[in-house]
C-alpha atoms as a PDB file:
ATOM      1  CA  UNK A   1     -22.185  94.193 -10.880  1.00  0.00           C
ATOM      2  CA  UNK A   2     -20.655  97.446 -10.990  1.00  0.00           C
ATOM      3  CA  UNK A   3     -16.669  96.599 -10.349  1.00  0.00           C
ATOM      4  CA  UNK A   4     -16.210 100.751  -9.556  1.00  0.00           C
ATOM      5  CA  UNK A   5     -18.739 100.569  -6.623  1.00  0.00           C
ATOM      6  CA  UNK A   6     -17.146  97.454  -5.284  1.00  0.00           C
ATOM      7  CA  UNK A   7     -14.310  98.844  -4.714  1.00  0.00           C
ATOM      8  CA  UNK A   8     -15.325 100.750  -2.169  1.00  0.00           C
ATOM      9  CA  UNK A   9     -14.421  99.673   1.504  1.00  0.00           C
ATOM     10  CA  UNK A  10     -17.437  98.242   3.568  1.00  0.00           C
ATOM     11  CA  UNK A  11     -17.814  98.389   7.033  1.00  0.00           C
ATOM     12  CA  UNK A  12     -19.604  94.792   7.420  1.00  0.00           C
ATOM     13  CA  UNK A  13     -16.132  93.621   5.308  1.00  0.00           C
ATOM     14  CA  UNK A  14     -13.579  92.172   7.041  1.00  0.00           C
ATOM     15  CA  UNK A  15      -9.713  92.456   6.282  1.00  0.00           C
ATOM     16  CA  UNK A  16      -7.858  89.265   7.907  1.00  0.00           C
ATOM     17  CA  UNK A  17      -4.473  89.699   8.828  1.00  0.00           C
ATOM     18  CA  UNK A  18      -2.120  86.722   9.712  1.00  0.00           C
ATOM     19  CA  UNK A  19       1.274  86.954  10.676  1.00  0.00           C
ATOM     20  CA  UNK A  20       3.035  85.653  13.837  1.00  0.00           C
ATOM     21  CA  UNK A  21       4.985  89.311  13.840  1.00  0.00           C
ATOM     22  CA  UNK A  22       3.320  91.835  15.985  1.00  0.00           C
ATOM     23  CA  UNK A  23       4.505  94.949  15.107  1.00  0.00           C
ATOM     24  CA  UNK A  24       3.960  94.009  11.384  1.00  0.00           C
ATOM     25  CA  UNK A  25       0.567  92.945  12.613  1.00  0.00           C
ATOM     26  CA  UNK A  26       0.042  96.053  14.253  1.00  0.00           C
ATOM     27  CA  UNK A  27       1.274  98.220  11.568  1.00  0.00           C
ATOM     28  CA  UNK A  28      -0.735  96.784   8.963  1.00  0.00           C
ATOM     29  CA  UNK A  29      -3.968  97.188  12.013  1.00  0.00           C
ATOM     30  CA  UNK A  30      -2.986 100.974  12.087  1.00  0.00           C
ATOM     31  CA  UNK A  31      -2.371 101.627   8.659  1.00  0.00           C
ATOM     32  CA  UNK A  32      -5.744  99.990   6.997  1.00  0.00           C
ATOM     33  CA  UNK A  33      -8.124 100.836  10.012  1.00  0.00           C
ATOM     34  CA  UNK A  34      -7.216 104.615   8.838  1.00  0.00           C
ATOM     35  CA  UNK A  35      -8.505 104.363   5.580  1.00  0.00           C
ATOM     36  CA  UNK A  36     -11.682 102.670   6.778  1.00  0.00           C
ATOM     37  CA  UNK A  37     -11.297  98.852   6.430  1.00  0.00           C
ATOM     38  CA  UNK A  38     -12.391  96.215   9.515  1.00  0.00           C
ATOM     39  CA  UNK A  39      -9.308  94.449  10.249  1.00  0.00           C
ATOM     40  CA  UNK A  40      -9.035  91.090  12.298  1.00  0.00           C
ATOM     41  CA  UNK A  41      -5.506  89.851  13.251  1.00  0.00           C
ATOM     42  CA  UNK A  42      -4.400  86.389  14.026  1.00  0.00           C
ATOM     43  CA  UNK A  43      -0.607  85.610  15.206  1.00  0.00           C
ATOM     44  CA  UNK A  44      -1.227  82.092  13.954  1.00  0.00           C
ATOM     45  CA  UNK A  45      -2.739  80.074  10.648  1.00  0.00           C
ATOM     46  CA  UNK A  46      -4.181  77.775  13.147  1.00  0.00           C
ATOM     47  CA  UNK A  47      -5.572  80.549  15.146  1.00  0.00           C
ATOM     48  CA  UNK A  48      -6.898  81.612  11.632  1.00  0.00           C
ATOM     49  CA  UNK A  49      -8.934  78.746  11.254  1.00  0.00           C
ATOM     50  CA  UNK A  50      -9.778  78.166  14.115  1.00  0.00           C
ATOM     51  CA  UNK A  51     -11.440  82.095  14.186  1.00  0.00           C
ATOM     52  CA  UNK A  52     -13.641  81.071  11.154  1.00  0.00           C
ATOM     53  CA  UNK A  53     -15.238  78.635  12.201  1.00  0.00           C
ATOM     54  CA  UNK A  54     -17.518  80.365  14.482  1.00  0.00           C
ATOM     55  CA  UNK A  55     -17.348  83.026  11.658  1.00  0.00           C
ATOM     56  CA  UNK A  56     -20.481  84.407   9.298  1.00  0.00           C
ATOM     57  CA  UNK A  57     -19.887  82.172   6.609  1.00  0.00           C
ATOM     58  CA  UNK A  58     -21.716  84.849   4.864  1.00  0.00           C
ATOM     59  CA  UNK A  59     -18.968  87.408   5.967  1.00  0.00           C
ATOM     60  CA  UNK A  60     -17.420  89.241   2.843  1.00  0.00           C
ATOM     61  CA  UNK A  61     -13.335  89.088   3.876  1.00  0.00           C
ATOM     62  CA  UNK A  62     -10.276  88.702   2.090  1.00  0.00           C
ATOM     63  CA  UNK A  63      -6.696  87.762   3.900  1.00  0.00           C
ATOM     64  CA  UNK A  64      -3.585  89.562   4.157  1.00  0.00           C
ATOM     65  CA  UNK A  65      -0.697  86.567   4.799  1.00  0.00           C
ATOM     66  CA  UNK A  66       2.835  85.907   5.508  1.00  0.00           C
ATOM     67  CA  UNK A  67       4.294  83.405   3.643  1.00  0.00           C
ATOM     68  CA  UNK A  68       6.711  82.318   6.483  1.00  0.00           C
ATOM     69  CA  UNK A  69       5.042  81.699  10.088  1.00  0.00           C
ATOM     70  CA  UNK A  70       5.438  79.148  12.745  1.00  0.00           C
ATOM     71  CA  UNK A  71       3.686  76.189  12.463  1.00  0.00           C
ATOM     72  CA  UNK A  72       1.365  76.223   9.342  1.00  0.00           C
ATOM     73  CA  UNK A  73       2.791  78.319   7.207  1.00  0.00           C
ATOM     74  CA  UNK A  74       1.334  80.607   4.499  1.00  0.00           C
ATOM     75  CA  UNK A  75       1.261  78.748   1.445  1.00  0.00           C
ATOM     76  CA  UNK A  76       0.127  75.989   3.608  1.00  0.00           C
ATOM     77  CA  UNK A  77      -3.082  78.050   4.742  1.00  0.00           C
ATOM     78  CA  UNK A  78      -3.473  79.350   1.165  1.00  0.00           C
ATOM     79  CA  UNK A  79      -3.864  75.594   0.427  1.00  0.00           C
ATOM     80  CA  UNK A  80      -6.305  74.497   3.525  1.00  0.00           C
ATOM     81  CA  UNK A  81      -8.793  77.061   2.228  1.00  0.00           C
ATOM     82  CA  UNK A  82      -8.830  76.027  -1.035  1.00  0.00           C
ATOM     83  CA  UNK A  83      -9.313  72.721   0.418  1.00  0.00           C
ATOM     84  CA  UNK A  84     -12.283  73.558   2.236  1.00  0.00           C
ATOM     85  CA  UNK A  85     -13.687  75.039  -0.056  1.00  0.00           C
ATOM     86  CA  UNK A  86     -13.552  79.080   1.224  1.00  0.00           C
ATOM     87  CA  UNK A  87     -13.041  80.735  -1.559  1.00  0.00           C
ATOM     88  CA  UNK A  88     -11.126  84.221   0.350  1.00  0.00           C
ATOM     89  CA  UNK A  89      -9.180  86.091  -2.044  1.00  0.00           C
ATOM     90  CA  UNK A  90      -5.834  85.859   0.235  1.00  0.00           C
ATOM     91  CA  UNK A  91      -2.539  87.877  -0.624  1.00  0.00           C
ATOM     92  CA  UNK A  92       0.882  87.815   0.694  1.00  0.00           C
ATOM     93  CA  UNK A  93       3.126  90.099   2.363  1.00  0.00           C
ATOM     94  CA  UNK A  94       6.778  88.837   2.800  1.00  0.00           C
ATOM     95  CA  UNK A  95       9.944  89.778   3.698  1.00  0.00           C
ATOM     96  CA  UNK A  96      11.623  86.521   2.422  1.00  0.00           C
ATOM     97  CA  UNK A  97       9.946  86.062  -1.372  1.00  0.00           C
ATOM     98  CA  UNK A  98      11.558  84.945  -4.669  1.00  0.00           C
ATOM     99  CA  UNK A  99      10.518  84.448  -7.773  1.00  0.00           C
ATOM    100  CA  UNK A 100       9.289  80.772  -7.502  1.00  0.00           C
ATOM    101  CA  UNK A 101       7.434  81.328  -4.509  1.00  0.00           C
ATOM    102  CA  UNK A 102       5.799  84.267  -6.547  1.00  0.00           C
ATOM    103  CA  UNK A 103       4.825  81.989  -9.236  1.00  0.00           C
ATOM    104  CA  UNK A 104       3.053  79.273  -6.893  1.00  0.00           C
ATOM    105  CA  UNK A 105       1.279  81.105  -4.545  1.00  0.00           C
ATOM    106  CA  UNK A 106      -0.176  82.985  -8.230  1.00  0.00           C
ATOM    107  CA  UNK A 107      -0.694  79.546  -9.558  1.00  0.00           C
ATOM    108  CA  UNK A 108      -3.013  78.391  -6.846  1.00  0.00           C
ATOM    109  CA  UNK A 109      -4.906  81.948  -6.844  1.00  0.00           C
ATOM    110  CA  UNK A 110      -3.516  84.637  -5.047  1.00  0.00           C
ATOM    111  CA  UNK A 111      -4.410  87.852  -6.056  1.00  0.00           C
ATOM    112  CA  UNK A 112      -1.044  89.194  -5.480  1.00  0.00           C
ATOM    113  CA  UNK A 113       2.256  89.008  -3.815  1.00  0.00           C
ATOM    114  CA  UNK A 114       4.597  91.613  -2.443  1.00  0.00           C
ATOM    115  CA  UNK A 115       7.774  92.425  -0.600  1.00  0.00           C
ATOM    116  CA  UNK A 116       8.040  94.265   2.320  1.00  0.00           C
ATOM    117  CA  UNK A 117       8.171  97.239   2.917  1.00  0.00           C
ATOM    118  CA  UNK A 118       5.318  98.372   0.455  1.00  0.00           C
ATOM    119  CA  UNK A 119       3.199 101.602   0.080  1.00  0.00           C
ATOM    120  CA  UNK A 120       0.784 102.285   2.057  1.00  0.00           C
ATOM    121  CA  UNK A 121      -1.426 103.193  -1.491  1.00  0.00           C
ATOM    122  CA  UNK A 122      -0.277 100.204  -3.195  1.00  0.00           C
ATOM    123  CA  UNK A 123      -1.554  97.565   0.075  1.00  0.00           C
ATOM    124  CA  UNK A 124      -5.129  99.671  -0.222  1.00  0.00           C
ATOM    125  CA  UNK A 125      -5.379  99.014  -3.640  1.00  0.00           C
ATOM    126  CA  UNK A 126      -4.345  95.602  -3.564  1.00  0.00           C
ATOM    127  CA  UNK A 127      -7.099  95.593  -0.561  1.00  0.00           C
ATOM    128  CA  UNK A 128      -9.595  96.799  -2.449  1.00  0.00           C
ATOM    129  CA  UNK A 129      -9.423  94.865  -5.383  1.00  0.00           C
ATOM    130  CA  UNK A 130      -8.878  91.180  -3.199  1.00  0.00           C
ATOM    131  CA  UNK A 131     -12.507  92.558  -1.967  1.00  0.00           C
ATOM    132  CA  UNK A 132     -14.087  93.875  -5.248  1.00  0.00           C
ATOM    133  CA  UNK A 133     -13.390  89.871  -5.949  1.00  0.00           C
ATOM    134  CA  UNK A 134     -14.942  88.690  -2.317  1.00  0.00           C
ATOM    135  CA  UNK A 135     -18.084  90.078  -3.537  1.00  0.00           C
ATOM    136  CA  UNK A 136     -18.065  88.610  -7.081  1.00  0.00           C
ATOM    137  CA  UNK A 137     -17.654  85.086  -5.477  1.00  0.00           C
ATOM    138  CA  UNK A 138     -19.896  86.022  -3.269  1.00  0.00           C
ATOM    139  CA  UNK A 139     -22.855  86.977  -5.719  1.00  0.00           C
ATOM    140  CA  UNK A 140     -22.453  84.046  -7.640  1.00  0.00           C
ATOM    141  CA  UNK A 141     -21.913  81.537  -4.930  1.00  0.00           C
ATOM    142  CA  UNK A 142     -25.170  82.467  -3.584  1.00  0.00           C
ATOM    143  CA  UNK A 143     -26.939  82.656  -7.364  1.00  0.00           C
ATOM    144  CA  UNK A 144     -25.550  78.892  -7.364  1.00  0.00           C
ATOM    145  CA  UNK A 145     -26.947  78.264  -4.086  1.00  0.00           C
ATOM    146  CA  UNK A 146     -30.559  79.873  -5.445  1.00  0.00           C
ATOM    147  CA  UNK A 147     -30.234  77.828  -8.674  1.00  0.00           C
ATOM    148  CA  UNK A 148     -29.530  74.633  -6.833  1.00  0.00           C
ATOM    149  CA  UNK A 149     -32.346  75.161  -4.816  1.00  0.00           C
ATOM    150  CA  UNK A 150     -34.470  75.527  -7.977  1.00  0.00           C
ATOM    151  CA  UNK A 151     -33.174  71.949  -9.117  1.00  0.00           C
ATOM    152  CA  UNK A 152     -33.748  70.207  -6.146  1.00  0.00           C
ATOM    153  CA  UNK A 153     -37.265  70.330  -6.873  1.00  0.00           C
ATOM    154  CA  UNK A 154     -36.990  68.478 -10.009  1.00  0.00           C
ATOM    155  CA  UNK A 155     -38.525  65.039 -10.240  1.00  0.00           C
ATOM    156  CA  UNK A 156     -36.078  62.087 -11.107  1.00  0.00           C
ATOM    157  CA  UNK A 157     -37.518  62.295 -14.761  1.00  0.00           C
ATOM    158  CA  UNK A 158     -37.683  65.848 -15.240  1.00  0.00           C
ATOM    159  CA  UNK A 159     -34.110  66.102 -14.410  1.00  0.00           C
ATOM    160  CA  UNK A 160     -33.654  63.106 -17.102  1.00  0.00           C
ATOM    161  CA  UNK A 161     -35.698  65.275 -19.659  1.00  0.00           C
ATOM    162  CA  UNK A 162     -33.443  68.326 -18.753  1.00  0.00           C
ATOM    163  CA  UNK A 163     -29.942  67.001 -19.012  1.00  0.00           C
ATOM    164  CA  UNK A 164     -31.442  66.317 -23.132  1.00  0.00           C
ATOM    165  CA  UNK A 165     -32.219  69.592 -23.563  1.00  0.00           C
ATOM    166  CA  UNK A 166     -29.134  70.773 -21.810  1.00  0.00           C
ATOM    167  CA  UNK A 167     -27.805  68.392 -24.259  1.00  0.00           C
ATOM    168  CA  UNK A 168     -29.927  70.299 -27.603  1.00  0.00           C
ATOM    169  CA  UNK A 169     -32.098  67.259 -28.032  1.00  0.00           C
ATOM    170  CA  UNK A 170     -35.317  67.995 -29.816  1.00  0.00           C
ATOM    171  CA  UNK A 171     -38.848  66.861 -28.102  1.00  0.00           C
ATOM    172  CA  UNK A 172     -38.723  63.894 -30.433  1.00  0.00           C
ATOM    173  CA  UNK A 173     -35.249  62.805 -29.513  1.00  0.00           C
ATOM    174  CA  UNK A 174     -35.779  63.017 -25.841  1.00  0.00           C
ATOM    175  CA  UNK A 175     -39.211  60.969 -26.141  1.00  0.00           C
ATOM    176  CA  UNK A 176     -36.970  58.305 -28.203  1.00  0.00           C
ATOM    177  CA  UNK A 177     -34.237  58.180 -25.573  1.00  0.00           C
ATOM    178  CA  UNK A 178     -36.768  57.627 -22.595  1.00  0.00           C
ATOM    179  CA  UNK A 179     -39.307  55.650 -23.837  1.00  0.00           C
ATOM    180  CA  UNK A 180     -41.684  58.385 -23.495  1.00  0.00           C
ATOM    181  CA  UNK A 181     -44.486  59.984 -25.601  1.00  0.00           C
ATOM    182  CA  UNK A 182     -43.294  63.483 -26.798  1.00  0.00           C
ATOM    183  CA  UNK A 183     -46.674  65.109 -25.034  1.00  0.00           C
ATOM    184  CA  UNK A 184     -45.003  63.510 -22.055  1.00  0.00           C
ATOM    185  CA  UNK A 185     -41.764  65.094 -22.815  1.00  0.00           C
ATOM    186  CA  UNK A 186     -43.815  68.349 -23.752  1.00  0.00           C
ATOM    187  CA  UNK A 187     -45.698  68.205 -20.053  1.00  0.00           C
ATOM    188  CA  UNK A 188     -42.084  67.410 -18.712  1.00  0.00           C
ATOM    189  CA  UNK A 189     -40.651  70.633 -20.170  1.00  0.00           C
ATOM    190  CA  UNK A 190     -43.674  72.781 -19.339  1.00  0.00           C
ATOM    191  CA  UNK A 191     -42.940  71.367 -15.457  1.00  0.00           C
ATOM    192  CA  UNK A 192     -39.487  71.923 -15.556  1.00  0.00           C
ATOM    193  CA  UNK A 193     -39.525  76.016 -16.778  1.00  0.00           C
ATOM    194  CA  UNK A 194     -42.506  76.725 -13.712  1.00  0.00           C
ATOM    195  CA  UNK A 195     -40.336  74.534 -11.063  1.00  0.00           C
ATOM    196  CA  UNK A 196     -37.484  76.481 -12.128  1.00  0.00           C
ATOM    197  CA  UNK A 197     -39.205  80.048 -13.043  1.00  0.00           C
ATOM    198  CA  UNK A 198     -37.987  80.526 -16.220  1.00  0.00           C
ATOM    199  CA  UNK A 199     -39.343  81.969 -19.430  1.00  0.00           C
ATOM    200  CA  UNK A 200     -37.011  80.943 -22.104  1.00  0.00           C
ATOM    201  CA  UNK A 201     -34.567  78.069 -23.329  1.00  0.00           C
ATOM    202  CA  UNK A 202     -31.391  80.416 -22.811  1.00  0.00           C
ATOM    203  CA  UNK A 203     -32.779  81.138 -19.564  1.00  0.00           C
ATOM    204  CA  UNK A 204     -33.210  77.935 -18.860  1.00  0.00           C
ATOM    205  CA  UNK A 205     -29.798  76.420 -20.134  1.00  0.00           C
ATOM    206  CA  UNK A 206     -27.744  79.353 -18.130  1.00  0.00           C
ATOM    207  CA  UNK A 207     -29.757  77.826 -14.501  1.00  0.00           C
ATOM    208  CA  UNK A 208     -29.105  73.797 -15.655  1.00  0.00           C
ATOM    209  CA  UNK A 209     -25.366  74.748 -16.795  1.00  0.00           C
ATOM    210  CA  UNK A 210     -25.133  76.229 -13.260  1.00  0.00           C
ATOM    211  CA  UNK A 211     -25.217  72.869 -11.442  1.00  0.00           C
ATOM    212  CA  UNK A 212     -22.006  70.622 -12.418  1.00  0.00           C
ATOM    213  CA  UNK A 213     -24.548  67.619 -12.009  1.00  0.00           C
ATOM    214  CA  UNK A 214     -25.647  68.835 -15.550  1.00  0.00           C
ATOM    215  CA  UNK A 215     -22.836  69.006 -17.166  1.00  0.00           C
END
């Protein structure tokens, strides 16, 4: 993927922005929807949530959040994505950040944290690259989706004969571990690169090492 292309704003990208202040809500509205970004505000986390779940799943976005909001706070969404497995690049904007709070909200994968008030150039970079990294999970959640696909057609021992060559055992070795004649194992391996369209070995260990059931 070509990082300098991705950095270009999108107009099917959205730019989430939650914070129970309005006029920092509107500001931050104003100020990205000049320089071309979708923006979608939320006064609440649990509005937030709430929002995505009749949301594109699809939906390249990243989130713009305050740390400190009634209710759920920030860290506290930062934490229910993760949890649910929605991998949005989220940053946060703050007024009341230190140090610590710095280092934990970076720990659990924030692209980046900063103090109000901020540059209107330095929130469009930081904008840019949360969605240059939307699109990178993106891509490769959905080549994991395609290679899982691929595996689920795999037979109970074909998957048995993979996980030995994911492994490095020779034809010989995997016959000897399953019982199994090594034409069998041959005809198993022949099965396996069609099912999964594959031409070579490296090929065919980057798809298998794709799927944590392989590993």
């Amino acid at each position: 993927m070509n990082i300098a292309t991705a950095l270009k704003p999108n107009q099917a990208e959205v730019v989430y922005v939650v914070d129970d202040d309005e006029a920092v809500r509107d500001s931050l509205t104003w100020l990205l929807e000049s320089n071309g970004y979708l923006v979608r505000c939320h006064a609440s986390a649990e509005r937030f949530l709430q929002s995505l779940q009749s949301t594109d799943k699809s939906t390249i976005s990243c989130a713009i959040l305050d740390v400190r909001m009634p209710g759920m706070s920030g860290l506290e969404l930062q934490e229910r994505l993760i949890s649910e497995n929605l991998p949005m690049p989220v940053a946060f904007i703050t007024g009341h950040g230190d140090v610590s709070m710095a280092v934990s909200t970076m720990k659990r994968g924030a692209v980046d944290f900063i103090e109000k008030p901020f540059k209107e150039n330095d929130l469009c970079l930081l904008v840019d690259r949360m969605l240059a990294k939307a699109r990178i999970d993106y891509a490769q959640a959905n080549q994991r989706k395609t290679n899982n696909s691929l595996l689920s057609k795999l037979t109970g021992r074909e998957r048995q004969v993979l996980e030995r060559i994911v492994a490095g055992r020779l034809n010989k070795q995997c016959a000897d571990d399953l019982g199994i004649s090594i034409k069998t194992v041959e005809a198993h391996r022949a099965n396996i690169m069609e099912k999964l369209n594959v031409n070579t070995v490296a090929d065919l260990l980057r798809l298998a090492l794709s799927d944590p059931q392989s590993n």
